[in-house]
Short mmCIF file of C-alpha atoms and ligand atoms in Angstrom, two decimals:
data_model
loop_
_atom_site.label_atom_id
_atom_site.label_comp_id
_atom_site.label_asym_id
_atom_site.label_seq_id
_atom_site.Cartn_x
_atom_site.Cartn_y
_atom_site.Cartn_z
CA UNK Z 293 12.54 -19.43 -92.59
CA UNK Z 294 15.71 -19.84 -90.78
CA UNK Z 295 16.00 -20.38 -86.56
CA UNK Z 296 18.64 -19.24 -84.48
CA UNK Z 297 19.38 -20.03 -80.80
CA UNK Z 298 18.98 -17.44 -77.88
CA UNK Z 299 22.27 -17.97 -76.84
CA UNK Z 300 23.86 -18.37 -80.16
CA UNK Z 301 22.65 -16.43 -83.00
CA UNK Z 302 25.37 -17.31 -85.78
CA UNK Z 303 24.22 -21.19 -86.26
CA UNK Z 304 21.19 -21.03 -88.49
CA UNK Z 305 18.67 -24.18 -87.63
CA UNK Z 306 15.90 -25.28 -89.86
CA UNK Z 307 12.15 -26.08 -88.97
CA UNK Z 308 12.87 -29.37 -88.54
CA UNK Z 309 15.50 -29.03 -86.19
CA UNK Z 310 13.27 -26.62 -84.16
CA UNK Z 311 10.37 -28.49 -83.61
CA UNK Z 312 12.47 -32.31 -83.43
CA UNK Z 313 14.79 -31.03 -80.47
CA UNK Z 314 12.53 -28.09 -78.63
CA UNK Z 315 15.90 -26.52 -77.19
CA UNK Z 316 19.03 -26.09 -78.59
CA UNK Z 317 22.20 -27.97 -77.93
CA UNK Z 318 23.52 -24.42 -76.43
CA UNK Z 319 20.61 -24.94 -73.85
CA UNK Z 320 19.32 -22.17 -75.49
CA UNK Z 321 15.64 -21.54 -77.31
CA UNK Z 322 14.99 -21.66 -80.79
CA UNK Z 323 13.62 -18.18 -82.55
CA UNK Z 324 13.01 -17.35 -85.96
CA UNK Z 325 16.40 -15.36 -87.43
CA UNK Z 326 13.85 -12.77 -88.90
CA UNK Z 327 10.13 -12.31 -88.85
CA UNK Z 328 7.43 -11.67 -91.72
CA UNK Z 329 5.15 -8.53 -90.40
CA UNK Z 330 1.29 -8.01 -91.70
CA UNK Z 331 1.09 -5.07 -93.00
CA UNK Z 332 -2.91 -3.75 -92.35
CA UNK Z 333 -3.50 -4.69 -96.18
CA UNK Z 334 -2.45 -7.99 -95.72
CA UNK Z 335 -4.20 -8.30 -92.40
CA UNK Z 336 -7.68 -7.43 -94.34
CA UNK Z 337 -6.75 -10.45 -96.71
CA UNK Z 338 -7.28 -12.77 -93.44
CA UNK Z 339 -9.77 -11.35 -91.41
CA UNK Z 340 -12.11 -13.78 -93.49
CA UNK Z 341 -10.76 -17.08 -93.56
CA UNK Z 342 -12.38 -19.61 -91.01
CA UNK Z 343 -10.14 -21.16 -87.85
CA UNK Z 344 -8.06 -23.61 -90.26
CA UNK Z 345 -7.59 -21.32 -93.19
CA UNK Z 346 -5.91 -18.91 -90.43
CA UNK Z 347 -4.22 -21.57 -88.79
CA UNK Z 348 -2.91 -22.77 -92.26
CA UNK Z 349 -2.00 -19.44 -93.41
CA UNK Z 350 0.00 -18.34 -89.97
CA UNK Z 351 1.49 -21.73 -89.60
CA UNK Z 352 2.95 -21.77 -93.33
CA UNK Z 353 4.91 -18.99 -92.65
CA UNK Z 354 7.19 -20.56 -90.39
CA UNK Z 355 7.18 -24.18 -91.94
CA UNK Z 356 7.31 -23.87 -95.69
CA UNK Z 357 10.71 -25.60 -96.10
CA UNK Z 358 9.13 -28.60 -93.66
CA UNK Z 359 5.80 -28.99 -95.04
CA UNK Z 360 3.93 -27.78 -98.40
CA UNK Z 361 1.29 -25.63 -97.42
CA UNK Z 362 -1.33 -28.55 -98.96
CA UNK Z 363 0.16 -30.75 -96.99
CA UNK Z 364 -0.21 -28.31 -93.63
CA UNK Z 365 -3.98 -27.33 -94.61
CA UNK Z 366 -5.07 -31.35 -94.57
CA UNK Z 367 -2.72 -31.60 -91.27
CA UNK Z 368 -4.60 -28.87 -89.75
CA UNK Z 369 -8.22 -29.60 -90.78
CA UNK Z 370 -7.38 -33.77 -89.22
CA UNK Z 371 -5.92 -31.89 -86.19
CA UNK Z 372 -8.88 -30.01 -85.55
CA UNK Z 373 -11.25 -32.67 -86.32
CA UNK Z 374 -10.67 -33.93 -82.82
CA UNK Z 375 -12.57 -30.53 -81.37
CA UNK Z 376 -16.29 -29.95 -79.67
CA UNK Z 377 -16.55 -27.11 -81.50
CA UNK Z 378 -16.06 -26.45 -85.23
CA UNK Z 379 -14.23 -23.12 -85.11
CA UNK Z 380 -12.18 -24.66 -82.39
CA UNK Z 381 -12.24 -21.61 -80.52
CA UNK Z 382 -15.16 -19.54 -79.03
CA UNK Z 383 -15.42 -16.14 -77.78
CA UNK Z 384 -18.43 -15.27 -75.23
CA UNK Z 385 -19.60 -12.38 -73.79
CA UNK Z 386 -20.97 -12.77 -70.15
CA UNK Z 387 -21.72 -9.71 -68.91
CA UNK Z 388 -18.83 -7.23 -69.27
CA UNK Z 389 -16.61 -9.99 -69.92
CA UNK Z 390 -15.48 -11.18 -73.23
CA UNK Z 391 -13.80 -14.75 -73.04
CA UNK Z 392 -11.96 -16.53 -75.25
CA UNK Z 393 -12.86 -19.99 -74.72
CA UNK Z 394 -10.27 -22.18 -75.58
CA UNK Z 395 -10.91 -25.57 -74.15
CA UNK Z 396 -12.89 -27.59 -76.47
CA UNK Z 397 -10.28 -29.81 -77.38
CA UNK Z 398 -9.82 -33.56 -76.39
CA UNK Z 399 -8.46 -33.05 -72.85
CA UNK Z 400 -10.41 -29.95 -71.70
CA UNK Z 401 -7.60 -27.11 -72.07
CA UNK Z 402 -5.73 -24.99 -74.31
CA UNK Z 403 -2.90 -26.88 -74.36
CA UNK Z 404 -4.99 -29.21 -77.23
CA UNK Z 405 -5.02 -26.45 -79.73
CA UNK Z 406 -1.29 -26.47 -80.25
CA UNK Z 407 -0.54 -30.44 -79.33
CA UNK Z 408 -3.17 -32.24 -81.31
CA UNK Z 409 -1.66 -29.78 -84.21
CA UNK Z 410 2.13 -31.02 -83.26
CA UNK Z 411 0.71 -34.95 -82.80
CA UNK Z 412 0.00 -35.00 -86.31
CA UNK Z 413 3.48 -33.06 -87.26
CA UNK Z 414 5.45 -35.85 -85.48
CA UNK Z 415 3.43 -38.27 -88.10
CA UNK Z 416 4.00 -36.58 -90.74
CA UNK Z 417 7.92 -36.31 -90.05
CA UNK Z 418 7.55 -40.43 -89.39
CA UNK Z 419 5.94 -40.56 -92.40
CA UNK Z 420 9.19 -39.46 -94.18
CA UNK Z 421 12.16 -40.42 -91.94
CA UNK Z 422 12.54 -43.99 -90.95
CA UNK Z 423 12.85 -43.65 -87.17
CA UNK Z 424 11.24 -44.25 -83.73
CA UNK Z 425 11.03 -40.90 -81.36
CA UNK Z 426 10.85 -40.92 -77.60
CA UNK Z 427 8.91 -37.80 -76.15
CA UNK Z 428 9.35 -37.23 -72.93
CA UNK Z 429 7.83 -34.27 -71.07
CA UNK Z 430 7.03 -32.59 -67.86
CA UNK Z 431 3.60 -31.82 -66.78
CA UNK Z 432 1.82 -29.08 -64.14
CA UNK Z 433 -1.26 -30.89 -65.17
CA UNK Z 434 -2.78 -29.88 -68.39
CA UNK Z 435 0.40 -29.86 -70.66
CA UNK Z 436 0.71 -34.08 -69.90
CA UNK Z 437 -2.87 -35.21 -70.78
CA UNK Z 438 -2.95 -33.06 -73.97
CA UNK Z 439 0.51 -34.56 -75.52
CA UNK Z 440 -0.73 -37.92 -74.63
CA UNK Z 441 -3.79 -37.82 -76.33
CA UNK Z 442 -2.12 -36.73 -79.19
CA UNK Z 443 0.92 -39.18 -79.41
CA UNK Z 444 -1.20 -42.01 -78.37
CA UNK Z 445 -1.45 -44.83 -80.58
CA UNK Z 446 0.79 -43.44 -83.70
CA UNK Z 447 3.45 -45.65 -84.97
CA UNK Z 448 7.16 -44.92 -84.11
CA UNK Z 449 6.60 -42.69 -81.34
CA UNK Z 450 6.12 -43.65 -77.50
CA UNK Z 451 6.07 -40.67 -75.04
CA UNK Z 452 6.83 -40.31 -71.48
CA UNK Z 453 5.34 -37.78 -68.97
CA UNK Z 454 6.62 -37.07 -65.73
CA UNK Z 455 3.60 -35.34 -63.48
CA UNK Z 456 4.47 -34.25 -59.71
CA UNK Z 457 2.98 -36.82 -57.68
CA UNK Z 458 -0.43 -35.88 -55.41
CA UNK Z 459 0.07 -32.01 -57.03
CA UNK Z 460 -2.80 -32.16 -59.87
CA UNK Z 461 -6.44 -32.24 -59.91
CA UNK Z 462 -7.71 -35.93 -59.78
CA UNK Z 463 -9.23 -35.30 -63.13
CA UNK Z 464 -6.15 -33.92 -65.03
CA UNK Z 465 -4.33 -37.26 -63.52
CA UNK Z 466 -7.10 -39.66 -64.62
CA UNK Z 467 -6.97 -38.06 -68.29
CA UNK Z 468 -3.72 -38.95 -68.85
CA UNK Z 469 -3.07 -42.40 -66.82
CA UNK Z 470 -6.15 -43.92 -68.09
CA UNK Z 471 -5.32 -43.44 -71.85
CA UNK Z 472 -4.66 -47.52 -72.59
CA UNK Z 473 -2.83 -47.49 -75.61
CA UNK Z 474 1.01 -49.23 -75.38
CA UNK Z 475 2.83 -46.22 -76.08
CA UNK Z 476 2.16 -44.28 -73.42
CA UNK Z 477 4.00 -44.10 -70.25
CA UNK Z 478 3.10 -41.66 -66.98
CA UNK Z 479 5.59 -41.50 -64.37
CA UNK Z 480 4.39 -39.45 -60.91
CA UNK Z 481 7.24 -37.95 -59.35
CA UNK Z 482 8.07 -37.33 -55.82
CA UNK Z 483 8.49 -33.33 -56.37
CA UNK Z 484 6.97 -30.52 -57.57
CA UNK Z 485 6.75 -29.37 -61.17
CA UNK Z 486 10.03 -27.41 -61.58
CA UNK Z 487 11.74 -30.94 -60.19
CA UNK Z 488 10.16 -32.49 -63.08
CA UNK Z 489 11.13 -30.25 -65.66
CA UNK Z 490 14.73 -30.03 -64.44
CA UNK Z 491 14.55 -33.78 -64.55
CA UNK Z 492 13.28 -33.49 -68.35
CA UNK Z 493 16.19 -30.94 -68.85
CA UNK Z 494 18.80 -32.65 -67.29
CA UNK Z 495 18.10 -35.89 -70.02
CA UNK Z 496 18.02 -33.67 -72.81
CA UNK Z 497 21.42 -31.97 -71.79
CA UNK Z 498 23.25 -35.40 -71.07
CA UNK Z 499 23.61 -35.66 -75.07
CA UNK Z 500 24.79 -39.02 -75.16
CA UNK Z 501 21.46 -40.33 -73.47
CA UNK Z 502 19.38 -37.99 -75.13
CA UNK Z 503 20.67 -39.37 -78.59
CA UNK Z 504 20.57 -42.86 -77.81
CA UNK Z 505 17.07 -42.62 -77.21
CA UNK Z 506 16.18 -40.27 -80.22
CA UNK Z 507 14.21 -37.84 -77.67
CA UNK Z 508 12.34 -34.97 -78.38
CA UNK Z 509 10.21 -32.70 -76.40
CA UNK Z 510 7.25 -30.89 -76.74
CA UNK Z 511 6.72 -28.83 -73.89
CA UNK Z 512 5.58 -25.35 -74.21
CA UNK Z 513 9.73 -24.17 -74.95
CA UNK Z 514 8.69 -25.96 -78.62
CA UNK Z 515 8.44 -23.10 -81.49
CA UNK Z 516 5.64 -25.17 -83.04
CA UNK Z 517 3.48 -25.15 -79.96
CA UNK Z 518 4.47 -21.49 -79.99
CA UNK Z 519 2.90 -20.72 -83.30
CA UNK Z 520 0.17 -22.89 -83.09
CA UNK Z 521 -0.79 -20.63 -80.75
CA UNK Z 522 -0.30 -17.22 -82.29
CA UNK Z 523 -3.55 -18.45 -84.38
CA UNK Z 524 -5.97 -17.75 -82.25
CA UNK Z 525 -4.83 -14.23 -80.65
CA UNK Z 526 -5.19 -13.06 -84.58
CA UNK Z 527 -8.84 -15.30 -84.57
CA UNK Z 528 -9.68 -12.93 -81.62
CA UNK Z 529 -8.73 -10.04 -83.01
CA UNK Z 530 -10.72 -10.26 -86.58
CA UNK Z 531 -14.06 -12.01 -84.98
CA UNK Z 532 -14.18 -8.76 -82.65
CA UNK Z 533 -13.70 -6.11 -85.28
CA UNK Z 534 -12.14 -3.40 -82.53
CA UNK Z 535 -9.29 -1.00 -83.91
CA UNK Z 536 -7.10 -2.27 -81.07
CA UNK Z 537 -7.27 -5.58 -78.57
CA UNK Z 538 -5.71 -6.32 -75.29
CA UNK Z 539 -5.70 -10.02 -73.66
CA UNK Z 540 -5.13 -11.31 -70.17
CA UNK Z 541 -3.37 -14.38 -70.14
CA UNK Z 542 -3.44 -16.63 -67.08
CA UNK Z 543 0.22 -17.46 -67.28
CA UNK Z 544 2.61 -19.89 -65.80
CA UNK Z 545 5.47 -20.98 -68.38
CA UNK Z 546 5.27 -17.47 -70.54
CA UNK Z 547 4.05 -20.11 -73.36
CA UNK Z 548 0.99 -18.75 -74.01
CA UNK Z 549 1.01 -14.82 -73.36
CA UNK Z 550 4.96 -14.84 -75.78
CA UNK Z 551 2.58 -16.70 -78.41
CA UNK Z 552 0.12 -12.93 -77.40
CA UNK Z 553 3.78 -11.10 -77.76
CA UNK Z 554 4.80 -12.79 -81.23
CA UNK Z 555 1.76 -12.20 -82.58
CA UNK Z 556 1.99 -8.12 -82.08
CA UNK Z 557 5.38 -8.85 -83.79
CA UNK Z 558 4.09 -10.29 -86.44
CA UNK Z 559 1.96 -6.80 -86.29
CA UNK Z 560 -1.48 -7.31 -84.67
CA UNK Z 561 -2.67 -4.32 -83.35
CA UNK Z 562 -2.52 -5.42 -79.33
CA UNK Z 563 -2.53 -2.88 -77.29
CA UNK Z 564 -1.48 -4.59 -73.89
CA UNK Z 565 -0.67 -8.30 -72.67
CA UNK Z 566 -2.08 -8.63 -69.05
CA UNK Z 567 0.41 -11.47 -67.61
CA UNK Z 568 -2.26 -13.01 -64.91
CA UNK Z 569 -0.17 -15.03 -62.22
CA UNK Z 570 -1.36 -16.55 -59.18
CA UNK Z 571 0.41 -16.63 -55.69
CA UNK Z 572 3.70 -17.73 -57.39
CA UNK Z 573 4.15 -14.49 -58.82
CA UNK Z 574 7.77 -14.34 -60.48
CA UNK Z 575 6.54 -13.03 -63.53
CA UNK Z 576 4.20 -10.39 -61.64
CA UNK Z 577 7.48 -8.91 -59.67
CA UNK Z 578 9.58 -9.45 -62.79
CA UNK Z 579 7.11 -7.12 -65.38
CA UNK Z 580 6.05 -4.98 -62.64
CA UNK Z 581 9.55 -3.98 -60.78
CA UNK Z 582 12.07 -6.15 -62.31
CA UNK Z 583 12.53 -8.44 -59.76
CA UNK Z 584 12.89 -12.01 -61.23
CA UNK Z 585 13.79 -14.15 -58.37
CA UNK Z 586 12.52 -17.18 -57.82
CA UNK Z 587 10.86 -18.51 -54.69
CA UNK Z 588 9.58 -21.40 -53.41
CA UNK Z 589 6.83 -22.65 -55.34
CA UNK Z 590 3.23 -23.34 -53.41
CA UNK Z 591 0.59 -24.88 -54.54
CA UNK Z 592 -2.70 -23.43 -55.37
CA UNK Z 593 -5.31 -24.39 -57.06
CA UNK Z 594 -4.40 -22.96 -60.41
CA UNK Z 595 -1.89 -25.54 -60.49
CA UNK Z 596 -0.78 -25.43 -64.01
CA UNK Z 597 0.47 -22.17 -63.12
CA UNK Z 598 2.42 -23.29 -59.91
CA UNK Z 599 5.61 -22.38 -61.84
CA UNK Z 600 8.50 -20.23 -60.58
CA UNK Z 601 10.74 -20.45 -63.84
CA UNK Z 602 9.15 -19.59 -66.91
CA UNK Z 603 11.20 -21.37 -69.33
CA UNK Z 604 9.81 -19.14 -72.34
CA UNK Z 605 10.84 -15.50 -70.47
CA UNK Z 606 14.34 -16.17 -72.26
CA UNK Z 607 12.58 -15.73 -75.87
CA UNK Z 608 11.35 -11.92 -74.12
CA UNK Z 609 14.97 -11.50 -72.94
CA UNK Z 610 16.34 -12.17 -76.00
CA UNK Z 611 13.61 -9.56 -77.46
CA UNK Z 612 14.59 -6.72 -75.84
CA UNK Z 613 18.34 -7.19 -75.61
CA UNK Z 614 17.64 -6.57 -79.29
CA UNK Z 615 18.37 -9.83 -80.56
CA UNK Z 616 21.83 -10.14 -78.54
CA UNK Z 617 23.04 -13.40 -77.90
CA UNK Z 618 25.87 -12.79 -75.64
CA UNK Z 619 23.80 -10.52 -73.37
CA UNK Z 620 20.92 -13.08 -73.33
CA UNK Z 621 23.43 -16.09 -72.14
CA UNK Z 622 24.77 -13.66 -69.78
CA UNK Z 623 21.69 -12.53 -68.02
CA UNK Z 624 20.38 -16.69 -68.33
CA UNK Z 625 23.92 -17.30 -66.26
CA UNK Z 626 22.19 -14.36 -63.38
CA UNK Z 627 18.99 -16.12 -63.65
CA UNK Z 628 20.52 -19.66 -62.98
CA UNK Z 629 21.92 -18.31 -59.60
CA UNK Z 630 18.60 -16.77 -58.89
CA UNK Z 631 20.25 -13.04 -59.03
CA UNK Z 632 19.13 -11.40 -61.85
CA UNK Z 633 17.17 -7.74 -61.79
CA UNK Z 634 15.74 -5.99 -65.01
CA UNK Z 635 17.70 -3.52 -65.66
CA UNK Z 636 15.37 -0.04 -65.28
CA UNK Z 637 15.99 0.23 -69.54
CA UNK Z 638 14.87 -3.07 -70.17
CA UNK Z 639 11.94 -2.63 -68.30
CA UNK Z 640 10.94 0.25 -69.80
CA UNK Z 641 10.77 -2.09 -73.03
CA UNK Z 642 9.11 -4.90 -71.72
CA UNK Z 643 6.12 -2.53 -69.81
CA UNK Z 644 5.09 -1.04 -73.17
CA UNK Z 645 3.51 -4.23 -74.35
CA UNK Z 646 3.59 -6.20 -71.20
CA UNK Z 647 1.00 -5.51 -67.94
CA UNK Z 648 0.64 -7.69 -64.87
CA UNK Z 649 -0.64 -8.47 -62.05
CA UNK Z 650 -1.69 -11.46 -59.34
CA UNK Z 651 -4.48 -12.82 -57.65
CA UNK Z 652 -3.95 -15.06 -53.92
CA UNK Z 653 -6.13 -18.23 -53.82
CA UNK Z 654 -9.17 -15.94 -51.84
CA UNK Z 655 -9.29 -13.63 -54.70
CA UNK Z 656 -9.61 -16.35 -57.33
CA UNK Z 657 -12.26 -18.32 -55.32
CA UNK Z 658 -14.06 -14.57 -54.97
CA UNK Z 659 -13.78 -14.28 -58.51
CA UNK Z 660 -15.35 -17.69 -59.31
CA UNK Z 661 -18.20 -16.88 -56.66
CA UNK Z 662 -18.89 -13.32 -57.85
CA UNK Z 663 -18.94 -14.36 -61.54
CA UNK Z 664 -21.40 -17.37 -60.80
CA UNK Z 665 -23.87 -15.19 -58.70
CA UNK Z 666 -23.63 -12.58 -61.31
CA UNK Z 667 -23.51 -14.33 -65.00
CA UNK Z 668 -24.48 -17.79 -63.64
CA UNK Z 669 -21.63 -19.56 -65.28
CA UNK Z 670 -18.39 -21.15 -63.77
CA UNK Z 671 -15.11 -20.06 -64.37
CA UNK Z 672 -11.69 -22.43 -64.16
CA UNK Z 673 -9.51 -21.28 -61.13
CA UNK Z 674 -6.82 -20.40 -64.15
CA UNK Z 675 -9.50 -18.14 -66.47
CA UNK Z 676 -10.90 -17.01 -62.58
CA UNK Z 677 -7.19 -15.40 -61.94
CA UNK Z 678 -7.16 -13.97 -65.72
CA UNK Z 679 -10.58 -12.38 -64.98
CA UNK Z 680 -9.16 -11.32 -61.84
CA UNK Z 681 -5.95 -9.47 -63.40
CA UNK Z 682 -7.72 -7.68 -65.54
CA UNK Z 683 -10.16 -6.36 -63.03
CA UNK Z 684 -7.32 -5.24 -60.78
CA UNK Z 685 -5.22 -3.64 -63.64
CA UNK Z 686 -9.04 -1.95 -64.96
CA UNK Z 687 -8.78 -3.65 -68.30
CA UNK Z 688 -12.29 -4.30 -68.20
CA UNK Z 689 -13.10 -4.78 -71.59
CA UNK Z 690 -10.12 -7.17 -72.59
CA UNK Z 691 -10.12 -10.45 -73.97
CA UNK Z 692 -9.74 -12.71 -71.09
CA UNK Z 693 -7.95 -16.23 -72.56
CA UNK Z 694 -10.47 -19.29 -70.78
CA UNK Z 695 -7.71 -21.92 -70.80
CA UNK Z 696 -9.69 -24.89 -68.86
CA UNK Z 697 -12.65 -26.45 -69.14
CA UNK Z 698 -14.27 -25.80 -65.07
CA UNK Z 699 -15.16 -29.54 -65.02
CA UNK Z 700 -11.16 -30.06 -64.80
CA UNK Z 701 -11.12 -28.68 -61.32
CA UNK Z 702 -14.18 -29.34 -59.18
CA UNK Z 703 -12.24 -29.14 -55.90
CA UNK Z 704 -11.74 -25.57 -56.86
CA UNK Z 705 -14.78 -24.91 -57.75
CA UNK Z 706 -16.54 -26.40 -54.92
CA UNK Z 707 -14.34 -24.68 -52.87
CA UNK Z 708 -15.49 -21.54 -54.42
CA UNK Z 709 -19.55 -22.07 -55.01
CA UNK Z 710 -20.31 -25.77 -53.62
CA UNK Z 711 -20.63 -26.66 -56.50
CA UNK Z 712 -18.72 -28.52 -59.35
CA UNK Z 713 -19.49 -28.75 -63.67
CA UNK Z 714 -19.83 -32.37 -64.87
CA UNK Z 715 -17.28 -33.82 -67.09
CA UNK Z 716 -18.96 -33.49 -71.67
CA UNK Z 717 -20.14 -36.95 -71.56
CA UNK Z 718 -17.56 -38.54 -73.75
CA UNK Z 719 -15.44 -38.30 -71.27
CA UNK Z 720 -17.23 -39.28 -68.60
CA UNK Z 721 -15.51 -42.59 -68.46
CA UNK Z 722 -12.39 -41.84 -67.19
CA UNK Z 723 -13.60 -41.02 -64.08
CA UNK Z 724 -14.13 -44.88 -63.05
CA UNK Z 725 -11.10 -46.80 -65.14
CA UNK Z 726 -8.05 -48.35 -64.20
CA UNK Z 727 -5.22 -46.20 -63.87
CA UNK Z 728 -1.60 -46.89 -64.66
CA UNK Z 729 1.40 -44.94 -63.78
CA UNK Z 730 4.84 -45.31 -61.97
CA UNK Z 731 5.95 -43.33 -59.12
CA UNK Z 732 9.69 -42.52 -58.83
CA UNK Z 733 11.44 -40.57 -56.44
CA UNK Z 734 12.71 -36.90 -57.69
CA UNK Z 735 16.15 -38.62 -59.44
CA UNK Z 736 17.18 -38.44 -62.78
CA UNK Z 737 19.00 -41.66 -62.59
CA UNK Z 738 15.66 -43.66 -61.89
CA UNK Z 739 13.78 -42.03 -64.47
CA UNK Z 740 17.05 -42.65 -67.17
CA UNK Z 741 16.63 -46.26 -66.27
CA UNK Z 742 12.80 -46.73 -66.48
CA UNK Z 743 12.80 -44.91 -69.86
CA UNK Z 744 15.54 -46.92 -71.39
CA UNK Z 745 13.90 -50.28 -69.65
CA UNK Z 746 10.71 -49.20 -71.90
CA UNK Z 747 11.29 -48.99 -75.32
C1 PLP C 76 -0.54 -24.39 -69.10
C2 PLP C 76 -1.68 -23.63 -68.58
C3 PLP C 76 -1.58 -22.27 -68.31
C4 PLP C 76 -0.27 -21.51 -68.44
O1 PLP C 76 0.18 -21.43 -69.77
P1 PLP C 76 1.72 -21.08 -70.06
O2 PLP C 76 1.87 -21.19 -71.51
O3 PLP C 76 2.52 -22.10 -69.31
O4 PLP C 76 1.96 -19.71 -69.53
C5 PLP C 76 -2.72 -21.59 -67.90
N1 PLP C 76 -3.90 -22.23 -67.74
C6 PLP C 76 -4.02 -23.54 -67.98
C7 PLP C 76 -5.33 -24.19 -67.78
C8 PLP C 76 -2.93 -24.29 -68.42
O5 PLP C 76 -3.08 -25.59 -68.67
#
């Protein structure tokens, strides 16, 4: 399969290339040049396989000319290994809810299913080419714990994660600054999230640094992560056996619910994608009117959604500009000076697969409190504003995507119901080590110089 860039769609990329540099030198994001469709016959042929043979079979598409499809099943199968639960994924039923429970991975959310996949890739790639990588990433939270438990330790590789300082949960910082191993550097800075990942996009755009250092990225812009992800919206869709499926996606980065979008693409019979914001609602005003202006961004506490530009909404743009690469750098020019508005056609095109919808920090504590009294089970604030969304837009019998573990926010939840879920007990210990991490202030400079200083 050959990549192109949103903003250039005449320079063909390979795999490689895609999942080594996350964005393209053009600043634009890497997409697949053409995409292989299911037909329902060949949907039939994998409504049977368990998590990994899916995984496997979805994954190969895209990576064939990277990895031998042998090679990928073993990859997949270690990758998973790491998870509570053997089918990685679980779907529950609580009442009329049905959830699709994806946190059983190493660091409590779903960012695990895609990273502990693209830890291994990285090794694999090491494996064969004689070099040392540099990852460095910006965090909200969950994104910075999950990388780091996947990078940690291999050879070749150090990675470097910049995490607003005093604006995550206690227990999302503590997974990821008390991991011990020597390759892994956390860096709190003095900003919010979008500071951070303009910080991680200004290094990757200053070539000359960005070479000398051999980085790569791997936040949730990277077409692997994408992918990995597309695995589990199909898993969802055979273990419930309905003639057509619609998810709510607790969204922040349009990672997740464009992995919901691909996957119809690649034709899964979704009905509707419920994008589930929280106060910071860009994406809400964008799908709903076409207003995609960004605001200040507050914190809530959903905070890996406390994101006002959704790096992955340029894929979408791209999308239904029909694959036009001029028109997509254009409108990314509007959205740099904060001015751009859907035009009415567009939108049109976008609200056929796209719903959405936000709940304010009462709702989602309402939510968590309703759902405890009623089901006796405790929701994430995240899955509580997906749960939420699809309330408000009457989707009642969607699949609601459970991206965190609740024991990853017990301020929240005692906020909500007084009451807080204990950290699975091999994890226990993080809650009493050491932690290590550098604060900087919000300055590219300073974080050029402590990243060259460490490796
Ligand atoms: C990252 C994250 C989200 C948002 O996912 P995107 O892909 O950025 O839209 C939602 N919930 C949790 C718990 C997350 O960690």
């Amino acid at each position: 399969m050959k990549y192109v860039s949103t903003r250039n769609n005449l320079k063909e990329y390979s795999f490689k290339d895609v999942f080594i540099k996350g964005l393209a030198d053009d600043g634009g994001l890497y997409v697949p040049k053409s995409l292989k469709k299911y037909g329902t016959q060949e949907l039939s042929k994998l409504k049977n396989l368990n998590y990994n043979e899916l995984s496997t079979e979805i994954i190969n598409q895209f990576s064939s000319e990277f990895i031998t499809k042998n090679e990928l099943s073993s990859l997949v199968s270690k990758s998973y290994s790491t998870f509570r639960e053997k089918e990685v994924v679980k779907i529950t039923e609580v009442g009329e809810l049905k959830l699709l429970e994806l946190f059983h991975g190493p660091t409590l959310a779903f960012k695990d299913v895609a990273m502990q996949f693209i830890g291994n890739l990285y090794e694999y790639y090491l494996s064969k080419n004689d070099k040392k990588i540099n990852i460095v990433v910006a965090t909200s939270g969950d994104t910075g714990a999950a990388a780091i438990n996947a990078i940690k330790g291999k050879s070749n590789l150090n990675i470097f994660v910049l995490h607003p300082n005093n604006r995550i949960s206690s227990v999302q910082r503590k997974l990821m600054t008390t991991i011990e191993e020597k390759n892994v550097f956390n860096i709190a800075i003095n900003g919010n999230f979008d500071d951070c990942q303009n910080i991680v996009k200004s290094m990757f755009s200053d070539l000359e640094f960005s070479k000398s250092i051999n980085m790569s990225g791997v936040n949730s812009i990277n077409w692997a992560r994408i992918v990995a992800q597309t695995v589990y919206y199909f898993y969802s869709f055979f273990k419930l056996d309905q003639e057509k499926i619609s998810f709510s996606v607790p969204t922040g980065n349009f990672g997740d619910v464009f992995a919901g979008y691909l996957s119809k693409k690649m034709g899964l019979p979704i009905d509707k994608l419920l994008v589930a914001t929280n106060e910071n609602d860009i994406l809400h005003r964008a799908i709903s009117r076409g207003d995609y202006i960004s605001k200040e961004v507050k914190e809530t506490s959903s905070p890996s959604m406390d994101i006002q530009l959704a790096s992955n909404f340029e894929r979408l743009i791209y999308y239904i500009n029909n694959s036009n690469s001029e028109k997509t750098s254009e409108i990314m020019r509007k959205v740099k000076q904060n001015s751009y508005q859907i035009e009415k056609k567009n939108l049109d095109i976008i609200q056929k697969d796209f719903l959405s919808e936000s709940c304010n920090e009462q709702e989602t504590l309402n939510i968590i409190k309703k759902n405890y009294e009623k089901n006796n089970m405790i929701l994430d604030p995240h899955t509580a504003v997906g749960v939420g969304v699809a309330k408000k837009l009457s989707f009642n019998d969607c699949v609601v995507l459970s991206t965190a573990h609740p024991c990853k926010f017990p301020d929240a939840t005692k906020n909500a119901i007084n009451k807080h879920e204990e950290l699975p007990k091999e994890l226990a210990h993080v809650l009493h080590k050491e932690e290590n991490f550098q604060i900087l202030r919000n300055d590219i400079e300073e974080v050029k110089k402590f990243v060259k200083s460490k490796i």
